[in-house]
């Protein structure tokens, strides 16, 4: 069931009962990237899967990643309705979640930061600048193959043609202006000086073969957060919840709080 939050600006799917658990999607995907894990999580949590600003039916914002984080903080407060919230972000969604936690202390009681980081290397920054330029001059279709390689290893793509077709179509539905703005924001991002402000427990996850946000970024992120735990997900790339949903659920299971629904 979809609902609108943050004064009608953020659209989100909601399912299940229990403590609120938010899932923020990546830049190269959409909220459907969580479809394989939502049914299981909904047994224990009220799972809220927003479309980030500028995606789907959610209104875009101007002002870079900080503005996106502020809008999502408004949505989290609205949807949580006074309950303690847990926020899980993958890729771009992880950067949004991290920026939100820095700018809005207490917005979440726990964070799961999957395949993100606090800052990119110079080659990583250049990759975002190149994608932004190519999308502007040639359109998103020109960088679809690049985007898919950043999400999945070639072997996985070859073995899952139907999934890859679905993910390509999802990427091509992205608003080009929103995509370019996000690329620019990520190319300039450096949250390392502010990591000490995140005082809640954080589980930092990364796929072993992630080329978009390589494991060293997660090592650096976990080292900079006051209460962080690092897990490497074997055999996976940038979207482990799509590539190996059961393994992803097992990895986050010990970190998520036990609820009454889970104990039944």
Short mmCIF file of C-alpha atoms in Angstrom, two decimals:
data_model
loop_
_atom_site.label_atom_id
_atom_site.label_comp_id
_atom_site.label_asym_id
_atom_site.label_seq_id
_atom_site.Cartn_x
_atom_site.Cartn_y
_atom_site.Cartn_z
CA UNK A 1 0.00 0.00 0.00
CA UNK A 2 1.39 3.40 -1.01
CA UNK A 3 1.17 6.44 1.23
CA UNK A 4 2.37 10.03 0.93
CA UNK A 5 4.55 11.54 3.65
CA UNK A 6 6.33 14.85 4.30
CA UNK A 7 3.39 17.05 3.33
CA UNK A 8 2.64 14.86 0.33
CA UNK A 9 6.13 15.11 -1.19
CA UNK A 10 7.45 11.59 -0.55
CA UNK A 11 5.68 8.49 -1.83
CA UNK A 12 6.34 5.20 -0.04
CA UNK A 13 5.12 1.63 0.03
CA UNK A 14 4.23 0.33 3.48
CA UNK A 15 3.65 -3.22 4.66
CA UNK A 16 3.67 -5.24 7.89
CA UNK A 17 3.37 -4.32 11.54
CA UNK A 18 5.93 -3.53 14.20
CA UNK A 19 8.70 -0.98 14.63
CA UNK A 20 9.23 1.22 11.57
CA UNK A 21 12.03 0.08 9.25
CA UNK A 22 12.87 2.34 6.29
CA UNK A 23 14.61 1.08 3.16
CA UNK A 24 16.32 3.71 0.94
CA UNK A 25 17.14 2.59 -2.62
CA UNK A 26 20.22 3.21 -4.74
CA UNK A 27 20.71 5.75 -7.53
CA UNK A 28 20.99 3.15 -10.29
CA UNK A 29 17.89 1.27 -9.17
CA UNK A 30 14.50 1.97 -7.56
CA UNK A 31 12.47 0.81 -4.58
CA UNK A 32 11.73 -2.51 -6.32
CA UNK A 33 15.31 -3.52 -5.54
CA UNK A 34 14.01 -4.42 -2.07
CA UNK A 35 11.06 -6.55 -3.25
CA UNK A 36 12.80 -9.84 -2.46
CA UNK A 37 13.41 -8.96 1.21
CA UNK A 38 10.30 -6.95 2.13
CA UNK A 39 8.00 -9.99 2.70
CA UNK A 40 10.36 -11.47 5.29
CA UNK A 41 11.06 -8.14 7.01
CA UNK A 42 7.34 -7.36 7.11
CA UNK A 43 6.82 -10.28 9.49
CA UNK A 44 8.67 -8.32 12.18
CA UNK A 45 8.58 -4.66 11.14
CA UNK A 46 6.40 -2.01 9.57
CA UNK A 47 8.50 -1.72 6.43
CA UNK A 48 8.41 1.64 4.66
CA UNK A 49 10.10 1.80 1.25
CA UNK A 50 10.15 5.39 -0.03
CA UNK A 51 10.86 6.59 -3.51
CA UNK A 52 13.69 9.04 -2.89
CA UNK A 53 13.13 12.66 -3.97
CA UNK A 54 12.83 12.88 -7.75
CA UNK A 55 12.10 9.15 -8.18
CA UNK A 56 8.69 7.72 -8.97
CA UNK A 57 5.94 9.84 -7.42
CA UNK A 58 8.22 11.64 -4.94
CA UNK A 59 8.88 15.29 -5.65
CA UNK A 60 12.42 16.37 -6.48
CA UNK A 61 14.32 18.87 -4.33
CA UNK A 62 17.12 21.32 -5.08
CA UNK A 63 20.09 21.89 -2.83
CA UNK A 64 22.14 18.73 -3.22
CA UNK A 65 22.39 15.74 -0.91
CA UNK A 66 21.74 17.84 2.19
CA UNK A 67 18.33 18.86 0.83
CA UNK A 68 17.53 15.25 -0.06
CA UNK A 69 18.51 14.18 3.45
CA UNK A 70 16.37 16.89 5.03
CA UNK A 71 13.34 15.87 2.96
CA UNK A 72 13.81 12.24 3.94
CA UNK A 73 14.18 13.19 7.61
CA UNK A 74 10.80 14.88 7.34
CA UNK A 75 9.34 11.74 5.78
CA UNK A 76 10.87 9.47 8.43
CA UNK A 77 9.49 11.57 11.27
CA UNK A 78 6.06 11.63 9.66
CA UNK A 79 5.92 7.90 8.91
CA UNK A 80 7.48 6.79 12.22
CA UNK A 81 4.88 8.83 14.13
CA UNK A 82 6.89 8.99 17.34
CA UNK A 83 8.23 5.42 17.24
CA UNK A 84 11.94 4.58 17.13
CA UNK A 85 12.99 4.20 13.50
CA UNK A 86 15.60 2.01 11.85
CA UNK A 87 16.96 3.14 8.48
CA UNK A 88 18.65 0.92 5.91
CA UNK A 89 20.18 2.51 2.83
CA UNK A 90 21.78 0.88 -0.21
CA UNK A 91 24.22 2.78 -2.42
CA UNK A 92 22.93 6.33 -2.94
CA UNK A 93 20.27 5.55 -0.33
CA UNK A 94 23.06 4.75 2.12
CA UNK A 95 24.69 8.12 1.49
CA UNK A 96 21.31 9.81 2.02
CA UNK A 97 20.77 7.87 5.25
CA UNK A 98 24.23 8.77 6.52
CA UNK A 99 23.83 12.46 5.66
CA UNK A 100 20.41 12.40 7.32
CA UNK A 101 21.79 10.89 10.51
CA UNK A 102 24.53 13.54 10.63
CA UNK A 103 22.15 16.44 10.07
CA UNK A 104 19.31 15.09 12.23
CA UNK A 105 20.67 13.39 15.36
CA UNK A 106 18.17 10.97 16.82
CA UNK A 107 16.28 10.48 13.55
CA UNK A 108 17.09 6.75 13.74
CA UNK A 109 18.06 4.41 16.54
CA UNK A 110 20.03 2.12 14.20
CA UNK A 111 21.49 2.41 10.72
CA UNK A 112 22.29 -0.22 8.13
CA UNK A 113 24.60 1.30 5.51
CA UNK A 114 24.96 -1.09 2.58
CA UNK A 115 27.49 -0.46 -0.17
CA UNK A 116 28.18 3.20 0.42
CA UNK A 117 30.85 5.22 2.24
CA UNK A 118 31.81 8.69 3.44
CA UNK A 119 33.79 9.85 0.39
CA UNK A 120 34.91 8.59 -3.00
CA UNK A 121 38.45 8.30 -4.29
CA UNK A 122 39.39 10.57 -7.17
CA UNK A 123 38.72 7.79 -9.73
CA UNK A 124 35.34 7.28 -8.11
CA UNK A 125 34.56 10.99 -8.33
CA UNK A 126 35.60 11.05 -11.96
CA UNK A 127 33.28 8.13 -12.73
CA UNK A 128 30.31 10.16 -11.47
CA UNK A 129 31.41 13.23 -13.42
CA UNK A 130 31.72 11.11 -16.56
CA UNK A 131 28.29 9.54 -16.09
CA UNK A 132 26.74 12.96 -15.56
CA UNK A 133 28.37 14.34 -18.71
CA UNK A 134 27.46 11.33 -20.83
CA UNK A 135 23.86 11.34 -19.64
CA UNK A 136 23.59 15.02 -20.53
CA UNK A 137 25.09 14.73 -24.02
CA UNK A 138 23.85 11.27 -25.04
CA UNK A 139 21.01 10.35 -22.67
CA UNK A 140 20.66 7.66 -20.01
CA UNK A 141 20.50 4.91 -22.63
CA UNK A 142 24.14 5.61 -23.48
CA UNK A 143 25.29 4.71 -19.97
CA UNK A 144 22.89 1.85 -19.19
CA UNK A 145 25.58 -0.79 -19.70
CA UNK A 146 27.93 1.16 -17.42
CA UNK A 147 25.20 1.46 -14.79
CA UNK A 148 24.46 -2.26 -14.87
CA UNK A 149 28.16 -3.13 -14.52
CA UNK A 150 28.25 -0.96 -11.41
CA UNK A 151 25.34 -2.95 -9.98
CA UNK A 152 26.15 -6.53 -10.98
CA UNK A 153 29.14 -8.59 -12.04
CA UNK A 154 29.08 -9.74 -15.71
CA UNK A 155 28.61 -13.38 -14.68
CA UNK A 156 25.50 -12.51 -12.65
CA UNK A 157 24.08 -10.48 -15.52
CA UNK A 158 24.54 -13.37 -17.94
CA UNK A 159 22.84 -15.81 -15.56
CA UNK A 160 19.81 -13.58 -14.84
CA UNK A 161 18.61 -12.04 -18.13
CA UNK A 162 15.03 -11.37 -16.95
CA UNK A 163 16.19 -9.55 -13.85
CA UNK A 164 18.67 -7.53 -15.88
CA UNK A 165 15.98 -6.49 -18.34
CA UNK A 166 13.84 -5.32 -15.42
CA UNK A 167 16.75 -3.38 -13.89
CA UNK A 168 17.60 -1.74 -17.21
CA UNK A 169 14.04 -0.58 -17.65
CA UNK A 170 13.99 0.76 -14.08
CA UNK A 171 17.18 2.73 -14.67
CA UNK A 172 15.84 4.26 -17.89
CA UNK A 173 12.81 5.56 -15.97
CA UNK A 174 15.12 7.73 -13.84
CA UNK A 175 14.69 11.48 -14.26
CA UNK A 176 17.89 12.58 -16.09
CA UNK A 177 18.09 15.86 -14.16
CA UNK A 178 17.74 14.06 -10.82
CA UNK A 179 20.39 11.57 -11.92
CA UNK A 180 22.86 14.28 -12.90
CA UNK A 181 22.28 16.22 -9.69
CA UNK A 182 22.92 13.08 -7.64
CA UNK A 183 26.11 12.33 -9.61
CA UNK A 184 27.36 15.86 -8.98
CA UNK A 185 26.56 15.58 -5.27
CA UNK A 186 28.34 12.24 -4.90
CA UNK A 187 31.37 13.46 -6.85
CA UNK A 188 31.81 16.33 -4.37
CA UNK A 189 30.82 14.47 -1.19
CA UNK A 190 33.11 14.13 1.83
CA UNK A 191 31.34 13.26 5.08
CA UNK A 192 34.45 11.96 6.85
CA UNK A 193 34.88 15.00 9.17
CA UNK A 194 31.29 14.57 10.41
CA UNK A 195 31.12 10.84 11.06
CA UNK A 196 31.65 11.33 14.79
CA UNK A 197 28.21 12.95 15.01
CA UNK A 198 26.51 9.61 14.31
CA UNK A 199 26.06 8.23 17.82
CA UNK A 200 23.79 5.29 17.07
CA UNK A 201 24.83 1.72 16.24
CA UNK A 202 25.54 1.24 12.54
CA UNK A 203 25.98 -1.94 10.54
CA UNK A 204 28.20 -1.26 7.51
CA UNK A 205 27.80 -3.83 4.75
CA UNK A 206 29.51 -4.22 1.39
CA UNK A 207 29.44 -6.79 -1.35
CA UNK A 208 32.77 -8.51 -1.79
CA UNK A 209 32.81 -7.64 -5.51
CA UNK A 210 31.28 -4.16 -5.35
CA UNK A 211 32.99 -1.97 -7.96
CA UNK A 212 30.71 1.07 -7.54
CA UNK A 213 31.54 1.57 -3.85
CA UNK A 214 34.46 -0.79 -3.27
CA UNK A 215 35.07 -2.47 0.10
CA UNK A 216 37.82 -0.01 1.15
CA UNK A 217 35.14 2.69 1.31
CA UNK A 218 33.16 0.62 3.80
CA UNK A 219 36.28 -0.10 5.85
CA UNK A 220 36.92 3.64 6.06
CA UNK A 221 33.29 4.37 6.92
CA UNK A 222 33.16 1.77 9.69
CA UNK A 223 36.45 3.04 11.14
CA UNK A 224 35.10 6.59 11.28
CA UNK A 225 31.75 5.85 12.94
CA UNK A 226 31.71 5.65 16.75
CA UNK A 227 29.58 2.47 16.93
CA UNK A 228 30.00 0.55 13.69
CA UNK A 229 30.14 -3.10 12.74
CA UNK A 230 31.52 -4.15 9.35
CA UNK A 231 30.34 -7.16 7.34
CA UNK A 232 31.59 -8.23 3.92
CA UNK A 233 28.94 -10.11 1.91
CA UNK A 234 30.68 -12.84 -0.08
CA UNK A 235 29.96 -13.29 -3.76
CA UNK A 236 27.90 -10.10 -4.07
CA UNK A 237 28.32 -6.73 -5.76
CA UNK A 238 26.55 -3.37 -5.25
CA UNK A 239 22.97 -4.56 -4.59
CA UNK A 240 23.33 -7.69 -2.43
CA UNK A 241 19.64 -7.67 -1.46
CA UNK A 242 18.84 -8.35 -5.12
CA UNK A 243 21.72 -10.69 -5.84
CA UNK A 244 21.45 -12.85 -2.73
CA UNK A 245 18.39 -11.84 -0.66
CA UNK A 246 18.56 -14.74 1.81
CA UNK A 247 22.20 -14.05 2.60
CA UNK A 248 21.47 -10.34 2.95
CA UNK A 249 18.65 -11.06 5.41
CA UNK A 250 20.89 -13.38 7.41
CA UNK A 251 23.63 -10.72 7.63
CA UNK A 252 21.31 -7.96 8.88
CA UNK A 253 19.24 -10.28 11.08
CA UNK A 254 21.59 -10.29 14.06
CA UNK A 255 21.81 -6.50 14.01
CA UNK A 256 18.10 -5.75 13.83
CA UNK A 257 16.30 -5.78 17.19
CA UNK A 258 14.19 -8.80 18.07
CA UNK A 259 10.51 -7.83 17.97
CA UNK A 260 7.44 -9.48 19.42
CA UNK A 261 6.34 -10.37 15.91
CA UNK A 262 9.66 -12.07 15.25
CA UNK A 263 9.41 -14.10 18.43
CA UNK A 264 5.98 -15.55 17.58
#
